[in-house]
C-alpha cells in the first residue's frame, strides 16, 4: 500500500461489467448516417433553400468544414478511449469537476430530445402517408389522443424493445432501415439528375447563386449545422465496436463525407430539376417550407411526393433507433461513474445491454414526445450540443497533454492544438449566434444546467466521492474557517510544507487541512485499506503538535482510494479548498493533477530547511537590523499568474524580517539584455501616467524594496539556456534565502518544460515557491489582458500593493 500521489495512466475500471463488442464498421457507419440524416434531409433542406437559394449547397459545405474541426477530436479520442459515454467520458478525464456531470447531464437531455423529435416526425410522416393513401382520415383517437403523438410513443416502445434485445440486433435493424433510407434518397437524386439532363436550361436556376446575400447564407448554416453532428452518436457505441481504434475514426469520416454529399445533391437536383411558373425554383421550394423537397419531387419524378414521404418515415425511424441507443449509453456511463444512480449501469444478464438505462431514457423520451412543446426544447438541444462539443475540444488538448504517448491512437488530430482551438472558437461563436437568434434556447439550457448542478451538489458528488475516495477517519477542530488550505501528507518529510501553510493561514485567518491517502491497487477492493487506518492516524501526531503551538485551526483526513490524485481532487471539491500547497517534484510529474485542479496552488521546492513562519513580534531589535535580515526575491514576469504572485508575496513578505527584492522581466524589440538597478532612473510601465510614476518613485525611496528590471530581447528569450542564465544571475546576485516565482516565465512553463526548469530551479540553493492560480482555459489570459489595459497589472501595481502591505 502507498500513500503518495502517483501519476495516473490510462483510466481503467476493473470491477465494472463491460458491454459486448458486436458492431462492425458498416454498422457504425449506418448509425452515423442515420443520426446525421434523420428526417432533416427532406424537412430542413426546403426551408434552408428558402433562406439561401442555390447557395444552400455552399452552406452545407461550410458547415461540414466547421464540424470537421470537432469531428477530428472525436475521431482521436474515440480511437484512444473507446468506452460508452463518448464526450461525457472524455470531459470527465480532461476537465475538472463538475464539468463531467454537466456535460453528461446536457448530452443525455440532448439525445433524448433528439429522439423525441424523430419519433414525433415519424408520427407526422406516417399519419400524412395514411391520409395521402386514404387509409385513414381522422387526426385523433376518441377525439382526445393525437394520432401522430400516439404513433410516436408506439415507435419509441418498439425501438426500446429492439435496443434491450441486443446491440447486434440494434445494429442489424438500424443498418436495414438506413439502407432503405439511402435507397429513397438516391432515387430522388437519380431522378433529379435525369430530369436535368433532359432540360438544358437547368443552369439558369443557379444563375442567381446567392439571392439573399451573405445573411441568407449564414441563416441557412444556422438552421442546418446541427444535422452534421452525428459523430457524437457514433462514439457512444465505442465500447461495442469491433476494433474501435480503426473503425471509429473511419466511421466518423466516411459517414460525414457521405452525408454532406447527399445533402448537397438533394438540394442541387431539387433546385435544378424544376421550372415552376411565377418565380425561380429556390423560391418555390422555400415557400413550401418543410414540404418544399416533397413538392419539388412531385414535379420531376413519378410518385415523387410518396417516395419523399416514405423516405422521411424511414429516415426518422433510423434516427430514432440511433438516438435511443445513444441516450441509453450516456445514462449508462453516468451511472457507471456514480454521476447518476448506479442502477443505470446494470447490464442484462442475457442480452448484455444496459437495459435499465434504455428503459429510463425511453420513458422520458416518450413523455417528452407526447406532452411537451418540442419545438422550443429542440432549440435548446442545439445549444447543448455546441457546449458539449466545446468541452470535448478542450478535453482533446488536455488529454493529449496528460497522457501523451500512453494512449494508443488510431487517429491523431493534425496541426495540434490549432485544430481543436479553432473548433472551440467556432462552436462558441455558433452558440452566441443562437443566443441572439433563439434566446429561449439559452433559457432552457441554463435552467437545465442549474437543475443538474443542484442535483450534483446535493446528491451526485457525495455518491461519487463515497465510491472512489471515501474519508475513513478525520480529526481536528470543530470550527471551520472560510479560507482553507490543503496539504497532501508526504511520508519522507511530513512537516516540510506545514510551515508554509501556517504562514498563509495566519495571514488569511484560514485553516489547514492535511490529507493522508491510503492507495490500494486497482484490482483490490477499497476495504483492503482499512487495515492501515490506525498507522495513518498516528503519523499525524508531530504535525498536530506544531499546529497547536501555532494556534492554527486544522483538520486531518484519511482517505482510501485506487488513485491518490483523485483523492486530492475530490478533497479539494468536498472541503471547498482555496489553496493547495504541494511539493514541486510531486506536482511536476503529475500532469493529471496539474490539469484538473480547481484551486490555486503553491509548489514548494525546498532546497533547505527554512523557517518561514517566524513572526515579527518574536524578533528583537538586533534581529531586524538590515545586516541580519533574510533576502526574499520575487521573480515577476507580468504573466497570467501576476495577480496570484501579488497575493502570495503579500502573504510572505514581512519587511521587518526580509530585504524584499523584485526581479522584473521586460521585453524590448532587439539587442542584448540590460539591467536597471538605479531607483532614481526607474520608469513606469504606464509612462503617460505622471502621478503613477511619482507614487512609485516615492515608494521606492521610502521602502526596503529593491527593483531590478531586466530587459530581454526576443532573440535571447528564444534561447532557453541564455534566458535562464540571465535570470539566474539576477536572482543569485541578491544571495536569496527564499524565491517566489510565477509558474510561467516567458514562454517556458516550470512544470512542463523540464529543460528550462533544470537550468533555473535547481541552481538556486534556497527554497522556491512556484505560484499557479486556477482559472478556466483562456479565461485567465483574457482577464489579465483587460487588467493590463486598465493599469491593474504590471510591476508598478505589484510594488504599490507591497507598499500597502508594509503600511
mmCIF file of N, CA and C in Angstrom, residues 378-489:
data_model
loop_
_atom_site.group_PDB
_atom_site.id
_atom_site.type_symbol
_atom_site.label_atom_id
_atom_site.label_comp_id
_atom_site.label_asym_id
_atom_site.label_seq_id
_atom_site.Cartn_x
_atom_site.Cartn_y
_atom_site.Cartn_z
ATOM 1 N N UNK A 378 -36.320 21.762 -28.625
ATOM 2 C CA UNK A 378 -35.367 21.340 -29.654
ATOM 3 C C UNK A 378 -34.311 22.397 -29.893
ATOM 4 N N UNK A 379 -34.688 23.670 -29.801
ATOM 5 C CA UNK A 379 -33.704 24.730 -29.977
ATOM 6 C C UNK A 379 -32.607 24.644 -28.922
ATOM 7 N N UNK A 380 -32.990 24.257 -27.705
ATOM 8 C CA UNK A 380 -32.002 24.123 -26.626
ATOM 9 C C UNK A 380 -31.026 22.990 -26.896
ATOM 10 N N UNK A 381 -31.473 21.928 -27.575
ATOM 11 C CA UNK A 381 -30.580 20.797 -27.843
ATOM 12 C C UNK A 381 -29.411 21.232 -28.720
ATOM 13 N N UNK A 382 -29.648 22.182 -29.626
ATOM 14 C CA UNK A 382 -28.553 22.688 -30.460
ATOM 15 C C UNK A 382 -27.515 23.394 -29.606
ATOM 16 N N UNK A 383 -27.958 24.232 -28.673
ATOM 17 C CA UNK A 383 -27.029 24.929 -27.770
ATOM 18 C C UNK A 383 -26.275 23.923 -26.912
ATOM 19 N N UNK A 384 -26.991 22.917 -26.419
ATOM 20 C CA UNK A 384 -26.380 21.910 -25.553
ATOM 21 C C UNK A 384 -25.289 21.153 -26.288
ATOM 22 N N UNK A 385 -25.565 20.735 -27.515
ATOM 23 C CA UNK A 385 -24.547 20.033 -28.288
ATOM 24 C C UNK A 385 -23.330 20.932 -28.531
ATOM 25 N N UNK A 386 -23.551 22.212 -28.796
ATOM 26 C CA UNK A 386 -22.433 23.138 -29.027
ATOM 27 C C UNK A 386 -21.569 23.277 -27.772
ATOM 28 N N UNK A 387 -22.209 23.366 -26.618
ATOM 29 C CA UNK A 387 -21.441 23.460 -25.369
ATOM 30 C C UNK A 387 -20.680 22.167 -25.101
ATOM 31 N N UNK A 388 -21.320 21.037 -25.386
ATOM 32 C CA UNK A 388 -20.643 19.747 -25.221
ATOM 33 C C UNK A 388 -19.443 19.652 -26.152
ATOM 34 N N UNK A 389 -19.608 20.048 -27.413
ATOM 35 C CA UNK A 389 -18.505 19.985 -28.368
ATOM 36 C C UNK A 389 -17.369 20.911 -27.963
ATOM 37 N N UNK A 390 -17.703 22.037 -27.363
ATOM 38 C CA UNK A 390 -16.661 22.946 -26.862
ATOM 39 C C UNK A 390 -15.858 22.268 -25.764
ATOM 40 N N UNK A 391 -16.544 21.628 -24.821
ATOM 41 C CA UNK A 391 -15.860 20.908 -23.742
ATOM 42 C C UNK A 391 -14.977 19.790 -24.296
ATOM 43 N N UNK A 392 -15.479 19.069 -25.300
ATOM 44 C CA UNK A 392 -14.700 17.967 -25.877
ATOM 45 C C UNK A 392 -13.447 18.505 -26.565
ATOM 46 N N UNK A 393 -13.555 19.603 -27.293
ATOM 47 C CA UNK A 393 -12.379 20.184 -27.941
ATOM 48 C C UNK A 393 -11.311 20.575 -26.919
ATOM 49 N N UNK A 394 -11.742 21.123 -25.794
ATOM 50 C CA UNK A 394 -10.784 21.444 -24.723
ATOM 51 C C UNK A 394 -10.174 20.162 -24.173
ATOM 52 N N UNK A 395 -11.007 19.132 -24.024
ATOM 53 C CA UNK A 395 -10.516 17.852 -23.495
ATOM 54 C C UNK A 395 -9.511 17.200 -24.422
ATOM 55 N N UNK A 396 -9.678 17.369 -25.734
ATOM 56 C CA UNK A 396 -8.687 16.839 -26.680
ATOM 57 C C UNK A 396 -7.306 17.377 -26.342
ATOM 58 N N UNK A 397 -7.238 18.663 -26.027
ATOM 59 C CA UNK A 397 -5.953 19.305 -25.699
ATOM 60 C C UNK A 397 -5.426 18.792 -24.360
ATOM 61 N N UNK A 398 -6.280 18.775 -23.347
ATOM 62 C CA UNK A 398 -5.811 18.404 -22.006
ATOM 63 C C UNK A 398 -5.469 16.921 -21.903
ATOM 64 N N UNK A 399 -6.237 16.055 -22.577
ATOM 65 C CA UNK A 399 -5.947 14.619 -22.518
ATOM 66 C C UNK A 399 -4.644 14.302 -23.240
ATOM 67 N N UNK A 400 -4.413 14.949 -24.386
ATOM 68 C CA UNK A 400 -3.123 14.755 -25.074
ATOM 69 C C UNK A 400 -1.986 15.208 -24.163
ATOM 70 N N UNK A 401 -2.209 16.311 -23.442
ATOM 71 C CA UNK A 401 -1.188 16.839 -22.530
ATOM 72 C C UNK A 401 -0.953 15.883 -21.357
ATOM 73 N N UNK A 402 -2.026 15.303 -20.828
ATOM 74 C CA UNK A 402 -1.912 14.442 -19.649
ATOM 75 C C UNK A 402 -1.290 13.089 -19.969
ATOM 76 N N UNK A 403 -1.795 12.445 -21.011
ATOM 77 C CA UNK A 403 -1.418 11.057 -21.265
ATOM 78 C C UNK A 403 -0.356 10.895 -22.342
ATOM 79 N N UNK A 404 -0.273 11.845 -23.259
ATOM 80 C CA UNK A 404 0.765 11.778 -24.282
ATOM 81 C C UNK A 404 0.750 10.460 -25.030
ATOM 82 N N UNK A 405 1.895 9.805 -25.067
ATOM 83 C CA UNK A 405 2.050 8.550 -25.806
ATOM 84 C C UNK A 405 1.540 7.328 -25.045
ATOM 85 N N UNK A 406 1.000 7.530 -23.841
ATOM 86 C CA UNK A 406 0.472 6.393 -23.085
ATOM 87 C C UNK A 406 -0.805 5.846 -23.708
ATOM 88 N N UNK A 407 -1.502 6.673 -24.479
ATOM 89 C CA UNK A 407 -2.700 6.228 -25.173
ATOM 90 C C UNK A 407 -2.344 5.778 -26.587
ATOM 91 N N UNK A 408 -3.030 4.758 -27.054
ATOM 92 C CA UNK A 408 -2.824 4.271 -28.418
ATOM 93 C C UNK A 408 -3.904 4.871 -29.323
ATOM 94 N N UNK A 409 -3.478 5.715 -30.233
ATOM 95 C CA UNK A 409 -4.414 6.422 -31.104
ATOM 96 C C UNK A 409 -4.529 5.722 -32.453
ATOM 97 N N UNK A 410 -5.764 5.616 -32.950
ATOM 98 C CA UNK A 410 -5.976 5.175 -34.317
ATOM 99 C C UNK A 410 -5.961 6.356 -35.267
ATOM 100 N N UNK A 411 -6.143 7.554 -34.711
ATOM 101 C CA UNK A 411 -6.098 8.793 -35.481
ATOM 102 C C UNK A 411 -5.674 9.903 -34.533
ATOM 103 N N UNK A 412 -4.797 10.786 -35.001
ATOM 104 C CA UNK A 412 -4.383 11.939 -34.210
ATOM 105 C C UNK A 412 -4.679 13.208 -34.997
ATOM 106 N N UNK A 413 -5.261 14.163 -34.310
ATOM 107 C CA UNK A 413 -5.628 15.430 -34.938
ATOM 108 C C UNK A 413 -4.385 16.137 -35.462
ATOM 109 N N UNK A 414 -4.364 16.508 -36.736
ATOM 110 C CA UNK A 414 -3.199 17.222 -37.269
ATOM 111 C C UNK A 414 -3.176 18.680 -36.788
ATOM 112 N N UNK A 415 -2.019 19.300 -36.942
ATOM 113 C CA UNK A 415 -1.837 20.714 -36.584
ATOM 114 C C UNK A 415 -2.318 20.988 -35.157
ATOM 115 N N UNK A 416 -1.953 20.086 -34.260
ATOM 116 C CA UNK A 416 -2.348 20.199 -32.856
ATOM 117 C C UNK A 416 -1.514 21.305 -32.184
ATOM 118 N N UNK A 417 -2.104 22.174 -31.325
ATOM 119 C CA UNK A 417 -3.507 22.225 -30.907
ATOM 120 C C UNK A 417 -4.345 23.237 -31.693
ATOM 121 N N UNK A 418 -3.871 23.659 -32.863
ATOM 122 C CA UNK A 418 -4.586 24.689 -33.621
ATOM 123 C C UNK A 418 -5.983 24.221 -33.997
ATOM 124 N N UNK A 419 -6.100 22.963 -34.471
ATOM 125 C CA UNK A 419 -7.398 22.453 -34.929
ATOM 126 C C UNK A 419 -8.435 22.457 -33.802
ATOM 127 N N UNK A 420 -8.159 21.881 -32.607
ATOM 128 C CA UNK A 420 -9.188 21.948 -31.552
ATOM 129 C C UNK A 420 -9.474 23.365 -31.071
ATOM 130 N N UNK A 421 -8.472 24.243 -31.099
ATOM 131 C CA UNK A 421 -8.715 25.638 -30.703
ATOM 132 C C UNK A 421 -9.682 26.302 -31.681
ATOM 133 N N UNK A 422 -9.484 26.051 -32.979
ATOM 134 C CA UNK A 422 -10.423 26.572 -33.973
ATOM 135 C C UNK A 422 -11.816 25.992 -33.731
ATOM 136 N N UNK A 423 -11.861 24.703 -33.402
ATOM 137 C CA UNK A 423 -13.147 24.078 -33.084
ATOM 138 C C UNK A 423 -13.835 24.759 -31.919
ATOM 139 N N UNK A 424 -13.070 25.100 -30.884
ATOM 140 C CA UNK A 424 -13.629 25.806 -29.716
ATOM 141 C C UNK A 424 -14.216 27.147 -30.136
ATOM 142 N N UNK A 425 -13.451 27.905 -30.899
ATOM 143 C CA UNK A 425 -13.896 29.238 -31.325
ATOM 144 C C UNK A 425 -15.165 29.140 -32.172
ATOM 145 N N UNK A 426 -15.192 28.191 -33.099
ATOM 146 C CA UNK A 426 -16.351 28.046 -33.981
ATOM 147 C C UNK A 426 -17.600 27.645 -33.205
ATOM 148 N N UNK A 427 -17.470 26.703 -32.290
ATOM 149 C CA UNK A 427 -18.639 26.245 -31.536
ATOM 150 C C UNK A 427 -19.168 27.348 -30.619
ATOM 151 N N UNK A 428 -18.270 28.076 -29.971
ATOM 152 C CA UNK A 428 -18.718 29.175 -29.113
ATOM 153 C C UNK A 428 -19.394 30.257 -29.951
ATOM 154 N N UNK A 429 -18.844 30.534 -31.123
ATOM 155 C CA UNK A 429 -19.432 31.549 -31.997
ATOM 156 C C UNK A 429 -20.843 31.155 -32.413
ATOM 157 N N UNK A 430 -21.049 29.892 -32.760
ATOM 158 C CA UNK A 430 -22.371 29.429 -33.144
ATOM 159 C C UNK A 430 -23.339 29.468 -31.963
ATOM 160 N N UNK A 431 -22.847 29.149 -30.774
ATOM 161 C CA UNK A 431 -23.699 29.210 -29.576
ATOM 162 C C UNK A 431 -24.126 30.654 -29.294
ATOM 163 N N UNK A 432 -23.195 31.594 -29.451
ATOM 164 C CA UNK A 432 -23.520 33.012 -29.269
ATOM 165 C C UNK A 432 -24.519 33.465 -30.336
ATOM 166 N N UNK A 433 -24.351 32.965 -31.554
ATOM 167 C CA UNK A 433 -25.299 33.281 -32.641
ATOM 168 C C UNK A 433 -26.718 32.862 -32.246
ATOM 169 N N UNK A 434 -26.842 31.673 -31.639
ATOM 170 C CA UNK A 434 -28.151 31.200 -31.204
ATOM 171 C C UNK A 434 -28.691 32.021 -30.038
ATOM 172 N N UNK A 435 -27.790 32.608 -29.245
ATOM 173 C CA UNK A 435 -28.230 33.469 -28.144
ATOM 174 C C UNK A 435 -29.030 34.656 -28.672
ATOM 175 N N UNK A 436 -28.638 35.163 -29.827
ATOM 176 C CA UNK A 436 -29.324 36.317 -30.403
ATOM 177 C C UNK A 436 -30.499 35.915 -31.297
ATOM 178 N N UNK A 437 -30.367 34.781 -31.991
ATOM 179 C CA UNK A 437 -31.431 34.382 -32.917
ATOM 180 C C UNK A 437 -32.508 33.535 -32.246
ATOM 181 N N UNK A 438 -32.138 32.794 -31.201
ATOM 182 C CA UNK A 438 -33.114 31.952 -30.491
ATOM 183 C C UNK A 438 -32.827 32.016 -28.989
ATOM 184 N N UNK A 439 -33.069 33.176 -28.366
ATOM 185 C CA UNK A 439 -32.686 33.352 -26.952
ATOM 186 C C UNK A 439 -33.365 32.379 -26.007
ATOM 187 N N UNK A 440 -34.580 31.925 -26.374
ATOM 188 C CA UNK A 440 -35.277 30.985 -25.485
ATOM 189 C C UNK A 440 -34.517 29.669 -25.355
ATOM 190 N N UNK A 441 -33.752 29.312 -26.390
ATOM 191 C CA UNK A 441 -32.955 28.090 -26.324
ATOM 192 C C UNK A 441 -31.933 28.171 -25.204
ATOM 193 N N UNK A 442 -31.385 29.346 -25.000
ATOM 194 C CA UNK A 442 -30.414 29.539 -23.922
ATOM 195 C C UNK A 442 -31.093 29.518 -22.553
ATOM 196 N N UNK A 443 -32.316 30.022 -22.488
ATOM 197 C CA UNK A 443 -33.054 29.993 -21.228
ATOM 198 C C UNK A 443 -33.254 28.549 -20.775
ATOM 199 N N UNK A 444 -33.692 27.699 -21.696
ATOM 200 C CA UNK A 444 -33.910 26.283 -21.365
ATOM 201 C C UNK A 444 -32.592 25.612 -20.987
ATOM 202 N N UNK A 445 -31.532 25.920 -21.750
ATOM 203 C CA UNK A 445 -30.226 25.316 -21.479
ATOM 204 C C UNK A 445 -29.723 25.690 -20.097
ATOM 205 N N UNK A 446 -29.800 26.972 -19.748
ATOM 206 C CA UNK A 446 -29.320 27.440 -18.441
ATOM 207 C C UNK A 446 -30.140 26.820 -17.314
ATOM 208 N N UNK A 447 -31.442 26.760 -17.495
ATOM 209 C CA UNK A 447 -32.296 26.148 -16.466
ATOM 210 C C UNK A 447 -31.947 24.682 -16.269
ATOM 211 N N UNK A 448 -31.733 23.961 -17.375
ATOM 212 C CA UNK A 448 -31.385 22.546 -17.273
ATOM 213 C C UNK A 448 -30.042 22.357 -16.566
ATOM 214 N N UNK A 449 -29.067 23.219 -16.875
ATOM 215 C CA UNK A 449 -27.763 23.137 -16.224
ATOM 216 C C UNK A 449 -27.891 23.440 -14.735
ATOM 217 N N UNK A 450 -28.697 24.427 -14.381
ATOM 218 C CA UNK A 450 -28.884 24.779 -12.967
ATOM 219 C C UNK A 450 -29.524 23.625 -12.200
ATOM 220 N N UNK A 451 -30.519 22.983 -12.814
ATOM 221 C CA UNK A 451 -31.141 21.819 -12.167
ATOM 222 C C UNK A 451 -30.099 20.710 -11.975
ATOM 223 N N UNK A 452 -29.306 20.474 -13.019
ATOM 224 C CA UNK A 452 -28.272 19.445 -12.928
ATOM 225 C C UNK A 452 -27.231 19.758 -11.878
ATOM 226 N N UNK A 453 -26.799 21.009 -11.809
ATOM 227 C CA UNK A 453 -25.779 21.383 -10.826
ATOM 228 C C UNK A 453 -26.307 21.214 -9.403
ATOM 229 N N UNK A 454 -27.590 21.539 -9.205
ATOM 230 C CA UNK A 454 -28.193 21.351 -7.883
ATOM 231 C C UNK A 454 -28.197 19.871 -7.498
ATOM 232 N N UNK A 455 -28.591 19.024 -8.443
ATOM 233 C CA UNK A 455 -28.573 17.572 -8.188
ATOM 234 C C UNK A 455 -27.155 17.099 -7.890
ATOM 235 N N UNK A 456 -26.201 17.640 -8.626
ATOM 236 C CA UNK A 456 -24.803 17.243 -8.441
ATOM 237 C C UNK A 456 -24.312 17.575 -7.037
ATOM 238 N N UNK A 457 -24.587 18.795 -6.576
ATOM 239 C CA UNK A 457 -24.081 19.211 -5.270
ATOM 240 C C UNK A 457 -24.789 18.484 -4.128
ATOM 241 N N UNK A 458 -26.077 18.221 -4.289
ATOM 242 C CA UNK A 458 -26.849 17.629 -3.194
ATOM 243 C C UNK A 458 -26.663 16.117 -3.117
ATOM 244 N N UNK A 459 -26.612 15.472 -4.279
ATOM 245 C CA UNK A 459 -26.644 14.010 -4.281
ATOM 246 C C UNK A 459 -25.452 13.369 -4.982
ATOM 247 N N UNK A 460 -25.221 13.738 -6.228
ATOM 248 C CA UNK A 460 -24.288 13.006 -7.086
ATOM 249 C C UNK A 460 -22.856 13.064 -6.586
ATOM 250 N N UNK A 461 -22.379 14.258 -6.237
ATOM 251 C CA UNK A 461 -20.981 14.400 -5.828
ATOM 252 C C UNK A 461 -20.675 13.546 -4.604
ATOM 253 N N UNK A 462 -21.589 13.548 -3.655
ATOM 254 C CA UNK A 462 -21.372 12.753 -2.436
ATOM 255 C C UNK A 462 -21.259 11.263 -2.767
ATOM 256 N N UNK A 463 -22.141 10.769 -3.633
ATOM 257 C CA UNK A 463 -22.092 9.358 -4.012
ATOM 258 C C UNK A 463 -20.801 9.022 -4.767
ATOM 259 N N UNK A 464 -20.386 9.922 -5.625
ATOM 260 C CA UNK A 464 -19.165 9.696 -6.401
ATOM 261 C C UNK A 464 -17.949 9.594 -5.492
ATOM 262 N N UNK A 465 -17.843 10.517 -4.535
ATOM 263 C CA UNK A 465 -16.699 10.520 -3.617
ATOM 264 C C UNK A 465 -16.726 9.293 -2.712
ATOM 265 N N UNK A 466 -17.909 8.930 -2.251
ATOM 266 C CA UNK A 466 -18.034 7.752 -1.392
ATOM 267 C C UNK A 466 -17.542 6.492 -2.087
ATOM 268 N N UNK A 467 -17.688 6.438 -3.395
ATOM 269 C CA UNK A 467 -17.269 5.249 -4.125
ATOM 270 C C UNK A 467 -15.788 5.268 -4.458
ATOM 271 N N UNK A 468 -15.262 6.407 -4.917
ATOM 272 C CA UNK A 468 -13.897 6.454 -5.435
ATOM 273 C C UNK A 468 -12.847 6.820 -4.380
ATOM 274 N N UNK A 469 -13.183 7.668 -3.402
ATOM 275 C CA UNK A 469 -12.173 8.069 -2.411
ATOM 276 C C UNK A 469 -12.857 8.504 -1.119
ATOM 277 N N UNK A 470 -13.414 7.551 -0.377
ATOM 278 C CA UNK A 470 -14.140 7.902 0.853
ATOM 279 C C UNK A 470 -13.201 8.314 1.982
ATOM 280 N N UNK A 471 -13.678 9.226 2.821
ATOM 281 C CA UNK A 471 -12.968 9.570 4.061
ATOM 282 C C UNK A 471 -13.288 8.489 5.089
ATOM 283 N N UNK A 472 -12.243 7.854 5.624
ATOM 284 C CA UNK A 472 -12.470 6.781 6.592
ATOM 285 C C UNK A 472 -12.239 7.251 8.021
ATOM 286 N N UNK A 473 -11.528 8.351 8.198
ATOM 287 C CA UNK A 473 -11.376 8.936 9.522
ATOM 288 C C UNK A 473 -10.965 10.392 9.385
ATOM 289 N N UNK A 474 -11.360 11.196 10.362
ATOM 290 C CA UNK A 474 -10.986 12.610 10.354
ATOM 291 C C UNK A 474 -10.844 13.097 11.784
ATOM 292 N N UNK A 475 -9.931 14.034 11.974
ATOM 293 C CA UNK A 475 -9.686 14.622 13.296
ATOM 294 C C UNK A 475 -9.475 16.118 13.123
ATOM 295 N N UNK A 476 -9.528 16.848 14.227
ATOM 296 C CA UNK A 476 -9.243 18.272 14.167
ATOM 297 C C UNK A 476 -10.254 19.100 14.931
ATOM 298 N N UNK A 477 -10.195 20.414 14.709
ATOM 299 C CA UNK A 477 -11.054 21.353 15.408
ATOM 300 C C UNK A 477 -12.494 21.267 14.906
ATOM 301 N N UNK A 478 -13.409 21.662 15.788
ATOM 302 C CA UNK A 478 -14.819 21.671 15.414
ATOM 303 C C UNK A 478 -15.147 22.855 14.512
ATOM 304 N N UNK A 479 -14.454 23.979 14.717
ATOM 305 C CA UNK A 479 -14.753 25.182 13.938
ATOM 306 C C UNK A 479 -14.184 25.050 12.531
ATOM 307 N N UNK A 480 -14.775 25.787 11.585
ATOM 308 C CA UNK A 480 -14.270 25.839 10.216
ATOM 309 C C UNK A 480 -14.009 27.301 9.836
ATOM 310 N N UNK A 481 -12.998 27.503 9.015
ATOM 311 C CA UNK A 481 -12.667 28.829 8.503
ATOM 312 C C UNK A 481 -13.080 28.914 7.030
ATOM 313 N N UNK A 482 -13.310 30.132 6.578
ATOM 314 C CA UNK A 482 -13.714 30.311 5.182
ATOM 315 C C UNK A 482 -12.583 29.982 4.213
ATOM 316 N N UNK A 483 -11.357 30.391 4.576
ATOM 317 C CA UNK A 483 -10.214 30.121 3.696
ATOM 318 C C UNK A 483 -9.548 28.829 4.144
ATOM 319 N N UNK A 484 -9.464 27.858 3.205
ATOM 320 C CA UNK A 484 -8.992 26.522 3.569
ATOM 321 C C UNK A 484 -7.799 26.118 2.719
ATOM 322 N N UNK A 485 -6.776 25.632 3.382
ATOM 323 C CA UNK A 485 -5.532 25.200 2.740
ATOM 324 C C UNK A 485 -5.444 23.683 2.845
ATOM 325 N N UNK A 486 -4.990 23.051 1.766
ATOM 326 C CA UNK A 486 -4.816 21.595 1.770
ATOM 327 C C UNK A 486 -3.356 21.251 1.550
ATOM 328 N N UNK A 487 -2.870 20.301 2.369
ATOM 329 C CA UNK A 487 -1.521 19.768 2.206
ATOM 330 C C UNK A 487 -1.609 18.250 2.087
ATOM 331 N N UNK A 488 -1.184 17.658 0.973
ATOM 332 C CA UNK A 488 -1.075 16.194 0.921
ATOM 333 C C UNK A 488 0.081 15.730 1.810
ATOM 334 N N UNK A 489 -0.167 14.731 2.613
ATOM 335 C CA UNK A 489 0.846 14.227 3.535
ATOM 336 C C UNK A 489 1.996 13.585 2.755
#
